[in-house]
CSV table of C-alpha atoms and ligand atoms in Angstrom, one decimal:
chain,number,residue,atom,x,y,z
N,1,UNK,CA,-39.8,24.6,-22.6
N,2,UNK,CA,-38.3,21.2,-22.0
N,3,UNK,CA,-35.9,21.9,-24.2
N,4,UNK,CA,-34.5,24.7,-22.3
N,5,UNK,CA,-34.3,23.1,-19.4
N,6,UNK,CA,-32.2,21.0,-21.4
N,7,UNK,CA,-29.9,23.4,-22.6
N,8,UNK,CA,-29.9,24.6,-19.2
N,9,UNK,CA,-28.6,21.5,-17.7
N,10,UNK,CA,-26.1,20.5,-20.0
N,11,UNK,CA,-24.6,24.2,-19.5
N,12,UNK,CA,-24.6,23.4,-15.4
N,13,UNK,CA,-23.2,19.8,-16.6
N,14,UNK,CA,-20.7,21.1,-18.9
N,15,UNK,CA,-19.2,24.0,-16.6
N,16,UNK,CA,-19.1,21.0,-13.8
N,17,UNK,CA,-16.8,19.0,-16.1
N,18,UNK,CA,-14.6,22.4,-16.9
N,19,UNK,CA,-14.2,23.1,-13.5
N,20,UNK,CA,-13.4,19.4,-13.0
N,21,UNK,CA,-11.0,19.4,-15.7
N,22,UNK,CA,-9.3,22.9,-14.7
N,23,UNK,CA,-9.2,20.9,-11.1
N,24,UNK,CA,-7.2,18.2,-12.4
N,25,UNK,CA,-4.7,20.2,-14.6
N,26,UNK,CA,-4.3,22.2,-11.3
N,27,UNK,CA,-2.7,19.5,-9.1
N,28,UNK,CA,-0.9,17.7,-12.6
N,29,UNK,CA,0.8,20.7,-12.6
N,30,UNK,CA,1.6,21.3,-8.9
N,31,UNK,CA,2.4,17.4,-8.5
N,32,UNK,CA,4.9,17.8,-10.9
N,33,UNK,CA,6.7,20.4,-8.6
N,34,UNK,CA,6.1,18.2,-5.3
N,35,UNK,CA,9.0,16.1,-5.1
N,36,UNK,CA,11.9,19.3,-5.9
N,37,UNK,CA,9.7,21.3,-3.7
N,38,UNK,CA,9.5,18.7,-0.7
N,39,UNK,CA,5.8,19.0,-0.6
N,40,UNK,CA,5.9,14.5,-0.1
N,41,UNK,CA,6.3,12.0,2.9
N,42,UNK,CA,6.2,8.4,3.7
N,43,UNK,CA,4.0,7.5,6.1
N,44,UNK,CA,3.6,4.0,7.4
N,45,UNK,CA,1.1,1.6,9.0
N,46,UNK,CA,1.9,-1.3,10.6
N,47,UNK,CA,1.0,-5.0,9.7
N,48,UNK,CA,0.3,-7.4,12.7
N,49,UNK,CA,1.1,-11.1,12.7
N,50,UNK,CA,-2.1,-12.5,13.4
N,51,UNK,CA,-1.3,-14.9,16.3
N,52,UNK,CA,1.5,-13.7,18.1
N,53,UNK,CA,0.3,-10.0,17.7
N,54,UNK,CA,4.0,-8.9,17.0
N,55,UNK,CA,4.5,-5.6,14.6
N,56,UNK,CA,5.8,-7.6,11.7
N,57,UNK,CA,6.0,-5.3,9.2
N,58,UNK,CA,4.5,-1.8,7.9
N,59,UNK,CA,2.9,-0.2,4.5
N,60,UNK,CA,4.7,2.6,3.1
N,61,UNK,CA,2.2,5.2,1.9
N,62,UNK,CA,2.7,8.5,0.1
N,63,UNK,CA,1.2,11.8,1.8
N,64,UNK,CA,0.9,14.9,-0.3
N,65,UNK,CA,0.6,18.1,1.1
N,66,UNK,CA,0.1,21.2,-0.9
N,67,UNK,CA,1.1,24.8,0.4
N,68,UNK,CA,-2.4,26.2,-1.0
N,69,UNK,CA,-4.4,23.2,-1.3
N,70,UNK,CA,-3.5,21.3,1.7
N,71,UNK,CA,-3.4,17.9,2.3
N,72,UNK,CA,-4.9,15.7,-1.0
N,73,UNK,CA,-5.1,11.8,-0.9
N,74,UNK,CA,-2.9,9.4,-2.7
N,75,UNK,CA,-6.4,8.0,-4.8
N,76,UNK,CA,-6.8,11.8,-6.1
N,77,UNK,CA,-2.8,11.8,-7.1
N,78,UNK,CA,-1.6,8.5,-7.8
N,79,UNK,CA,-4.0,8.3,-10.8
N,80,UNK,CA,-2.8,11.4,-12.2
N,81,UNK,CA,0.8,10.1,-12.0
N,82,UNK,CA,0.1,6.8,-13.4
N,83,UNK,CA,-1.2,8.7,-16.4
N,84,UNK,CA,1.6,11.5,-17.1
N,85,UNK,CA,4.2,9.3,-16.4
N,86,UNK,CA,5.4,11.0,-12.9
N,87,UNK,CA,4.6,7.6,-11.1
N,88,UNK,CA,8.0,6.4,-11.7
N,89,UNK,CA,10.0,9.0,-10.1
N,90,UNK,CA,7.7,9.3,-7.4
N,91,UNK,CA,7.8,5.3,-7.2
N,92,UNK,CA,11.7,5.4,-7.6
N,93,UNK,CA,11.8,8.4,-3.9
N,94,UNK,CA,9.6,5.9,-2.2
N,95,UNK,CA,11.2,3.0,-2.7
N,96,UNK,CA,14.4,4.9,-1.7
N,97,UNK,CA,12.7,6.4,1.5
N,98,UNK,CA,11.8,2.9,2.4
N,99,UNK,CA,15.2,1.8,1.5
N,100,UNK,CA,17.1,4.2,3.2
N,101,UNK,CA,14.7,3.9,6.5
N,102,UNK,CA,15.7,0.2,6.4
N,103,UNK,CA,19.5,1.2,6.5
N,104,UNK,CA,18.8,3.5,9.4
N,105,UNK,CA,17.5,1.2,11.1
N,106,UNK,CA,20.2,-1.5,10.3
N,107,UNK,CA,23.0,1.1,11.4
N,108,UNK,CA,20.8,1.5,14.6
N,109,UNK,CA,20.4,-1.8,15.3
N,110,UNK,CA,17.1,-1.5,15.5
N,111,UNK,CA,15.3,-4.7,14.9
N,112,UNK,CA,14.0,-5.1,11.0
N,113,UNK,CA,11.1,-5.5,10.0
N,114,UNK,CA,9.7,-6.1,6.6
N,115,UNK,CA,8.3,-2.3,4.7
N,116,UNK,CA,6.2,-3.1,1.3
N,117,UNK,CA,5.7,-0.2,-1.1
N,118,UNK,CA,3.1,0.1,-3.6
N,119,UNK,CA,3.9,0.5,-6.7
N,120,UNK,CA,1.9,0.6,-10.5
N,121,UNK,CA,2.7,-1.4,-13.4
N,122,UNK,CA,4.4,1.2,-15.5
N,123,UNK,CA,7.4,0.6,-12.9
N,124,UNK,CA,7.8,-3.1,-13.5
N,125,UNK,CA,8.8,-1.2,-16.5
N,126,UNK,CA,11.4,1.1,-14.5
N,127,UNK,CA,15.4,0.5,-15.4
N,128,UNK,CA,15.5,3.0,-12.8
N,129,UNK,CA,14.0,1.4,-10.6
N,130,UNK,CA,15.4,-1.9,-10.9
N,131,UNK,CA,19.0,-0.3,-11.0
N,132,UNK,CA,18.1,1.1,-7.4
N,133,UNK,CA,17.0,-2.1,-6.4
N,134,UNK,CA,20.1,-4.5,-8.0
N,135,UNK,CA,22.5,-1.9,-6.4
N,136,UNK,CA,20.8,-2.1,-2.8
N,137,UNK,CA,19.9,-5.6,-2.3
N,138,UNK,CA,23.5,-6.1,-3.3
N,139,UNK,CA,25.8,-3.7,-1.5
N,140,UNK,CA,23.3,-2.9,1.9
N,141,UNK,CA,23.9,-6.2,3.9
N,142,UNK,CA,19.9,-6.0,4.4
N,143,UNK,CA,17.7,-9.5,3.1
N,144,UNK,CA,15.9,-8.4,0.0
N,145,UNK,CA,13.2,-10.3,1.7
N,146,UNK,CA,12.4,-7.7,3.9
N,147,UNK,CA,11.1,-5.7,0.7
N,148,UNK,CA,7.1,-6.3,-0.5
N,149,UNK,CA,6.6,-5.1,-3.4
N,150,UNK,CA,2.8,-4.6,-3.4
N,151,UNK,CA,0.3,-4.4,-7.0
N,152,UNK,CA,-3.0,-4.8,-7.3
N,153,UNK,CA,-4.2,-7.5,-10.0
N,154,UNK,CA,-5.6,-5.0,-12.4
N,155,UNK,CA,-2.1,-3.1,-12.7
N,156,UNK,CA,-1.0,-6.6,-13.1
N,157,UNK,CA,-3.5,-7.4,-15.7
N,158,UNK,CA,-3.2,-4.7,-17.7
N,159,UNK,CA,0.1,-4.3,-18.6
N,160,UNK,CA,0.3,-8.6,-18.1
N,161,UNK,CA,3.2,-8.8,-20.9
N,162,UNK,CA,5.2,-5.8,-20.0
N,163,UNK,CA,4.7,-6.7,-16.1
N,164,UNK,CA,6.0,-9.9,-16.4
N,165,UNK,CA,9.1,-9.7,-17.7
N,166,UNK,CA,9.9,-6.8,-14.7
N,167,UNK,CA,8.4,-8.8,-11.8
N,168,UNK,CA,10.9,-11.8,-12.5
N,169,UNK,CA,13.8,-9.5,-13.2
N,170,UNK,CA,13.2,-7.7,-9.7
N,171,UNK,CA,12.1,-11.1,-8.1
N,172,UNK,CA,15.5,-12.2,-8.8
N,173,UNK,CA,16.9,-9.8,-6.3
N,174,UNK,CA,15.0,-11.8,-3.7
N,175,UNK,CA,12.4,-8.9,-3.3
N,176,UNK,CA,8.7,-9.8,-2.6
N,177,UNK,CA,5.5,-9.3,-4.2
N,178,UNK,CA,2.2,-9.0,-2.7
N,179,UNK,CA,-1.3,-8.4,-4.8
N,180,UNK,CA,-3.0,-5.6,-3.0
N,181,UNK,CA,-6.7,-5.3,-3.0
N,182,UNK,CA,-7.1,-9.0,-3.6
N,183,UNK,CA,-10.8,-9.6,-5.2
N,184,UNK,CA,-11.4,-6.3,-6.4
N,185,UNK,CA,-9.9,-6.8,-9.6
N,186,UNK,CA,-10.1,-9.4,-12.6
N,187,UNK,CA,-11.8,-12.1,-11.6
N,188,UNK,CA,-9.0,-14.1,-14.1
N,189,UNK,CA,-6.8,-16.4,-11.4
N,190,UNK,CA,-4.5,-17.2,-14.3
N,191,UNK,CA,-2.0,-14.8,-13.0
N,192,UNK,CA,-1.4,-16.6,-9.7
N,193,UNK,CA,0.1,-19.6,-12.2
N,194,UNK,CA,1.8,-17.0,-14.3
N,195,UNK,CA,3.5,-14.8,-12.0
N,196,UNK,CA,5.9,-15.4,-8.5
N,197,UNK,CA,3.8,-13.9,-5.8
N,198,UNK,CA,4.2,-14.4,-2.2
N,199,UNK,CA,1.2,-13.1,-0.9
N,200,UNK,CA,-2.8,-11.8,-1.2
N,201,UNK,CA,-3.5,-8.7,0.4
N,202,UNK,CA,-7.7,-9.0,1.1
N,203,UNK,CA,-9.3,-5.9,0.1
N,204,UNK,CA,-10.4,-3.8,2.8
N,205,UNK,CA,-13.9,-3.4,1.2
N,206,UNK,CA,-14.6,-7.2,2.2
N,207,UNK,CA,-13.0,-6.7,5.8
N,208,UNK,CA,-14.8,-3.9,7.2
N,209,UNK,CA,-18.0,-5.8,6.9
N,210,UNK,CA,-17.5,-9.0,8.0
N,211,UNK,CA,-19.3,-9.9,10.7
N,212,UNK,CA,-22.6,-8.5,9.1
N,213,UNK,CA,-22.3,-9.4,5.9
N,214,UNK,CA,-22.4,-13.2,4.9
N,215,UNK,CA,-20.9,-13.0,1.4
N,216,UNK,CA,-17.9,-10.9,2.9
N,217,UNK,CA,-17.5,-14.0,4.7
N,218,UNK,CA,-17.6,-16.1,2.2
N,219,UNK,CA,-15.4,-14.7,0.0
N,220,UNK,CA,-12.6,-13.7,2.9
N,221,UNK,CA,-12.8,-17.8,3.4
N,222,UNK,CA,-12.3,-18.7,0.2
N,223,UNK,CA,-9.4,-16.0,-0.5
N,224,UNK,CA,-7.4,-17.4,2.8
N,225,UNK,CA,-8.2,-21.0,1.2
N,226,UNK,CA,-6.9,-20.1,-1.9
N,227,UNK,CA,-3.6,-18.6,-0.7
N,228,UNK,CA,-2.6,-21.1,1.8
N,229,UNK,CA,-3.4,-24.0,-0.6
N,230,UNK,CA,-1.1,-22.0,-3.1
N,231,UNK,CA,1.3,-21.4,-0.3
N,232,UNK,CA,1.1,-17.7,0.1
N,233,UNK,CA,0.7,-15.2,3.0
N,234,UNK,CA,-2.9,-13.8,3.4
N,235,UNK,CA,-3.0,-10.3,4.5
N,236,UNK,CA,-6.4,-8.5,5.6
N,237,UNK,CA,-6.7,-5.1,5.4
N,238,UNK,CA,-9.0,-2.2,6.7
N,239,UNK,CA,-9.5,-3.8,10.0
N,240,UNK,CA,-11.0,-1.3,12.3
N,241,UNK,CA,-12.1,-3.2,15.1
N,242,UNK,CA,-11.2,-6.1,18.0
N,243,UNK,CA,-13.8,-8.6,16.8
N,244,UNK,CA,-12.9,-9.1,13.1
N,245,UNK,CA,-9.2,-9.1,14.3
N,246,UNK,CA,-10.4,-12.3,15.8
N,247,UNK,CA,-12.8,-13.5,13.6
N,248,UNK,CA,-9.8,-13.1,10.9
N,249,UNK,CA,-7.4,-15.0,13.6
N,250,UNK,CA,-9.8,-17.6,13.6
N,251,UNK,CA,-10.2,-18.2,10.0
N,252,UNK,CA,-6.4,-18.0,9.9
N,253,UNK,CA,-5.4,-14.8,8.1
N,254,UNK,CA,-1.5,-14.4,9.0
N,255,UNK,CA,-1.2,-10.5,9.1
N,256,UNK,CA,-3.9,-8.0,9.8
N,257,UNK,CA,-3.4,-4.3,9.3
N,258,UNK,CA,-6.0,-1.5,10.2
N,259,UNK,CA,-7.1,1.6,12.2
N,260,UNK,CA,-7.9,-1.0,14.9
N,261,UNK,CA,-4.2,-1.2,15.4
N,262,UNK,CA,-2.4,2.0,14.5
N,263,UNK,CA,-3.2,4.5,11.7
N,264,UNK,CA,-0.4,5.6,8.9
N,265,UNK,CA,1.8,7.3,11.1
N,266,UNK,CA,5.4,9.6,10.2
N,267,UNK,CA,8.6,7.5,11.0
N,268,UNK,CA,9.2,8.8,14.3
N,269,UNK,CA,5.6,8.2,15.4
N,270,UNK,CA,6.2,4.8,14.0
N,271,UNK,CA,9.2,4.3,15.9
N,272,UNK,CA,8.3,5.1,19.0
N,273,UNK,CA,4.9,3.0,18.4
N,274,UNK,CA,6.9,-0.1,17.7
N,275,UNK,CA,9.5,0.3,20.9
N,276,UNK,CA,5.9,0.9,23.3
N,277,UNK,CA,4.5,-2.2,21.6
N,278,UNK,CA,7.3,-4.2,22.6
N,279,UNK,CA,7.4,-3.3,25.8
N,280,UNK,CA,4.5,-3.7,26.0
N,281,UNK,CA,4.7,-7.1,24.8
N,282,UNK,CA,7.5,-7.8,27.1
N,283,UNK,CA,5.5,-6.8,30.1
N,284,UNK,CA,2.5,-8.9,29.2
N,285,UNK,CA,4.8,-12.1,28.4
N,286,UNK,CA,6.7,-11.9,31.9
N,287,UNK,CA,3.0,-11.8,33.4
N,288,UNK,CA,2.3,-15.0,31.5
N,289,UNK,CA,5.6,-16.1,33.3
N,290,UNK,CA,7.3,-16.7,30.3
N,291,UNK,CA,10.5,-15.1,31.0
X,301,C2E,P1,-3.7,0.5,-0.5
X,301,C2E,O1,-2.3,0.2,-1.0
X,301,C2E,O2,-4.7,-0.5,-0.6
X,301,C2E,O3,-3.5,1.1,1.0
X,301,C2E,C1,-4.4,0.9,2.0
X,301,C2E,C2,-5.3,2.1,2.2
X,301,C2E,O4,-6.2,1.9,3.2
X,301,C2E,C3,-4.5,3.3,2.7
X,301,C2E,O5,-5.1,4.5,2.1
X,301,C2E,C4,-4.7,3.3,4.2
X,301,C2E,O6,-4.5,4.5,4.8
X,301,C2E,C5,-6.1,2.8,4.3
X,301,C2E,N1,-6.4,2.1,5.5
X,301,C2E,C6,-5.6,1.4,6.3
X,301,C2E,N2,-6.3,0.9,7.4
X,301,C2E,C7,-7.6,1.2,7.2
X,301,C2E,C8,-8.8,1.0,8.0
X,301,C2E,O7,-8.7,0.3,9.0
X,301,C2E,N3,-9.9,1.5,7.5
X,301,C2E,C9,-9.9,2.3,6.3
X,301,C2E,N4,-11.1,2.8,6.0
X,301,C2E,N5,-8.8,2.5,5.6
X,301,C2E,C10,-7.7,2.0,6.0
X,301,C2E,P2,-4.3,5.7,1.5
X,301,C2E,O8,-3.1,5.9,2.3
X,301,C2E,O9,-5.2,6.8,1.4
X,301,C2E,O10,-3.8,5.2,0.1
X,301,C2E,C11,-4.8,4.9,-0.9
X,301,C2E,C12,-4.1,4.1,-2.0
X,301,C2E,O11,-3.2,5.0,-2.7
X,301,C2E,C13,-3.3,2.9,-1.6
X,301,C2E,O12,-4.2,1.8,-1.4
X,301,C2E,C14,-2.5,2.7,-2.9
X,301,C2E,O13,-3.2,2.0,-3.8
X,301,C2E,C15,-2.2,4.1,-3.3
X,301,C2E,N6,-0.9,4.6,-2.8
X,301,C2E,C16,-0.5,5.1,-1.7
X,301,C2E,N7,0.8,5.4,-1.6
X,301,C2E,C17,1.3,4.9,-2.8
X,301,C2E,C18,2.6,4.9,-3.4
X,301,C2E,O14,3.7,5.3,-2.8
X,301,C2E,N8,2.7,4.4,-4.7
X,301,C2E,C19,1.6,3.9,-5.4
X,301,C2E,N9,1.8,3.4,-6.6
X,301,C2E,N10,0.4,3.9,-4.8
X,301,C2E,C20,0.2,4.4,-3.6
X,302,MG,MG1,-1.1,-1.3,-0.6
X,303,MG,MG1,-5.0,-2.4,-0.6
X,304,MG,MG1,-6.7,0.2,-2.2
């Protein structure tokens, strides 16, 4: 009796898995296609300087949409292209789109302001990538600075010998580095001594929840103490709301960036997001008396 319940449930179980399995070679073999078949996009959210509430920069963040499946999110993807190796060309296209967007606006003269891209250890790794990057920090006229190259501290940790050696090789071309989803990782600080970061990105998972949740608290104050006595930029992220954009003000977080400002948007949305925000700005600053 029991025992064919058993049997029973390890069949349900087991065809779960298959059809999991058959799910994932599915899309492995369809992202492989994406890039040649222009199924991919940038889209890009922008970060907010804390005190002056200026757009000071935006994330870069891949969007994958699939003629038959739709739309399918970058934690169901990237994974998949960490592990068959497609990470690095995709990496390498959106480090050029970011790249290239930069130039744009340079040739615009637009004003600049700073794009990270995320990227996964394996790329540290990239000559590709670091060819890409040695050729346009040196020929665009555009400050390398303006480039954040964002990792979270388990890529980092995990490939720590490997990732070394590439983050001072591309930190010599005056690029940045941020560790995104600060406190979510290994709890090992070591790496702050060993490697040239600039700045912390706070993980959103302590943001959304910090006005009702004590230990978020806690652990966002220590994070912002930790950076600024180490001299780096602290970034919240996931911040969905007015009040804990000003209870992250207050605590001194330099750069928020959330749905409470503006969602990942296309370029042009983006654009024309920026110019209203400076108007905006303007507006409000003349009221002030201040021009
Ligand atoms: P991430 O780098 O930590 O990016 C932040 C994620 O939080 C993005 O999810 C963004 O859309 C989302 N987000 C922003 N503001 C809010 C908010 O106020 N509330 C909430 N709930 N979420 C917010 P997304 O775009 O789905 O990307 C997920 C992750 O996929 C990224 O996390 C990053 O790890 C990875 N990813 C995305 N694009 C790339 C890429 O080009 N290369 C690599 N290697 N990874 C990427
Ligand atoms: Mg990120
Ligand atoms: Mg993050
Ligand atoms: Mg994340």
């Amino acid at each position: 009796e029991a025992k064919s319940s058993g049997r029973d449930q390890y069949r349900f179980f087991s065809s779960e898995l298959d059809k999991l399995a058959r799910e994932r070679r599915t899309l492995e073999q369809a992202l492989r296609h994406a890039l040649e078949r222009d199924e991919l996009e940038m889209h890009y959210q922008p970060r907010i300087d804390a005190r002056t509430l200026d757009v000071v920069g935006a994330e870069a963040l891949m969007r994958w949409t699939h003629p038959e499946l739709g739309s399918i999110p970058p934690n169901t993807f990237i994974p998949i292209a960490e592990e068959n190796g497609l990470i690095r060309p995709l990496g390498l296209w959106a480090m050029q789109q970011a790249c290239g967007l930069l130039q744009r606006w340079k040739a615009q003269r637009r004003p600049l302001i700073s794009l990270s891209v995320n990227i996964s250890a394996s790329q540290l790794a990239d000559p590709a990538l670091l060819d890409f990057l040695r050729d346009f920090t040196m020929h665009s006229g555009i400050d390398p600075q303006l480039l954040e190259l964002e990792i979270t501290e388990t890529q980092l940790m995990e490939n720590a010998g490997a990732a070394g050696q590439g983050l001072s090789a591309l930190r010599q071309l005056g690029v940045r580095f941020s560790i995104d989803d600060f406190g979510t990782g290994y709890s090992s600080l070591a790496y702050l001594k060993r490697f040239p970061i600039d700045k912390l990105k706070i993980d959103k998972s302590f943001v959304q929840d910090l006005l009702g949740d004590t230990t978020d608290l806690a652990i966002v104050r220590a994070i912002m103490a930790l950076g600024h006595n180490l001299g780096l930029g602290v970034v919240a992220e996931g911040v969905e709301n007015f009040a804990i954009a000003h209870q992250l003000k207050l605590l001194g977080c330099d750069e928020l960036q959330g749905y409470h400002f503006a969602r990942p948007m296309r370029v042009e949305a983006l654009e024309a997001w920026i110019d209203a925000r400076q108007q905006q700005a303007g507006g409000e600053r003349r009221q002030h008396g201040e021009h």
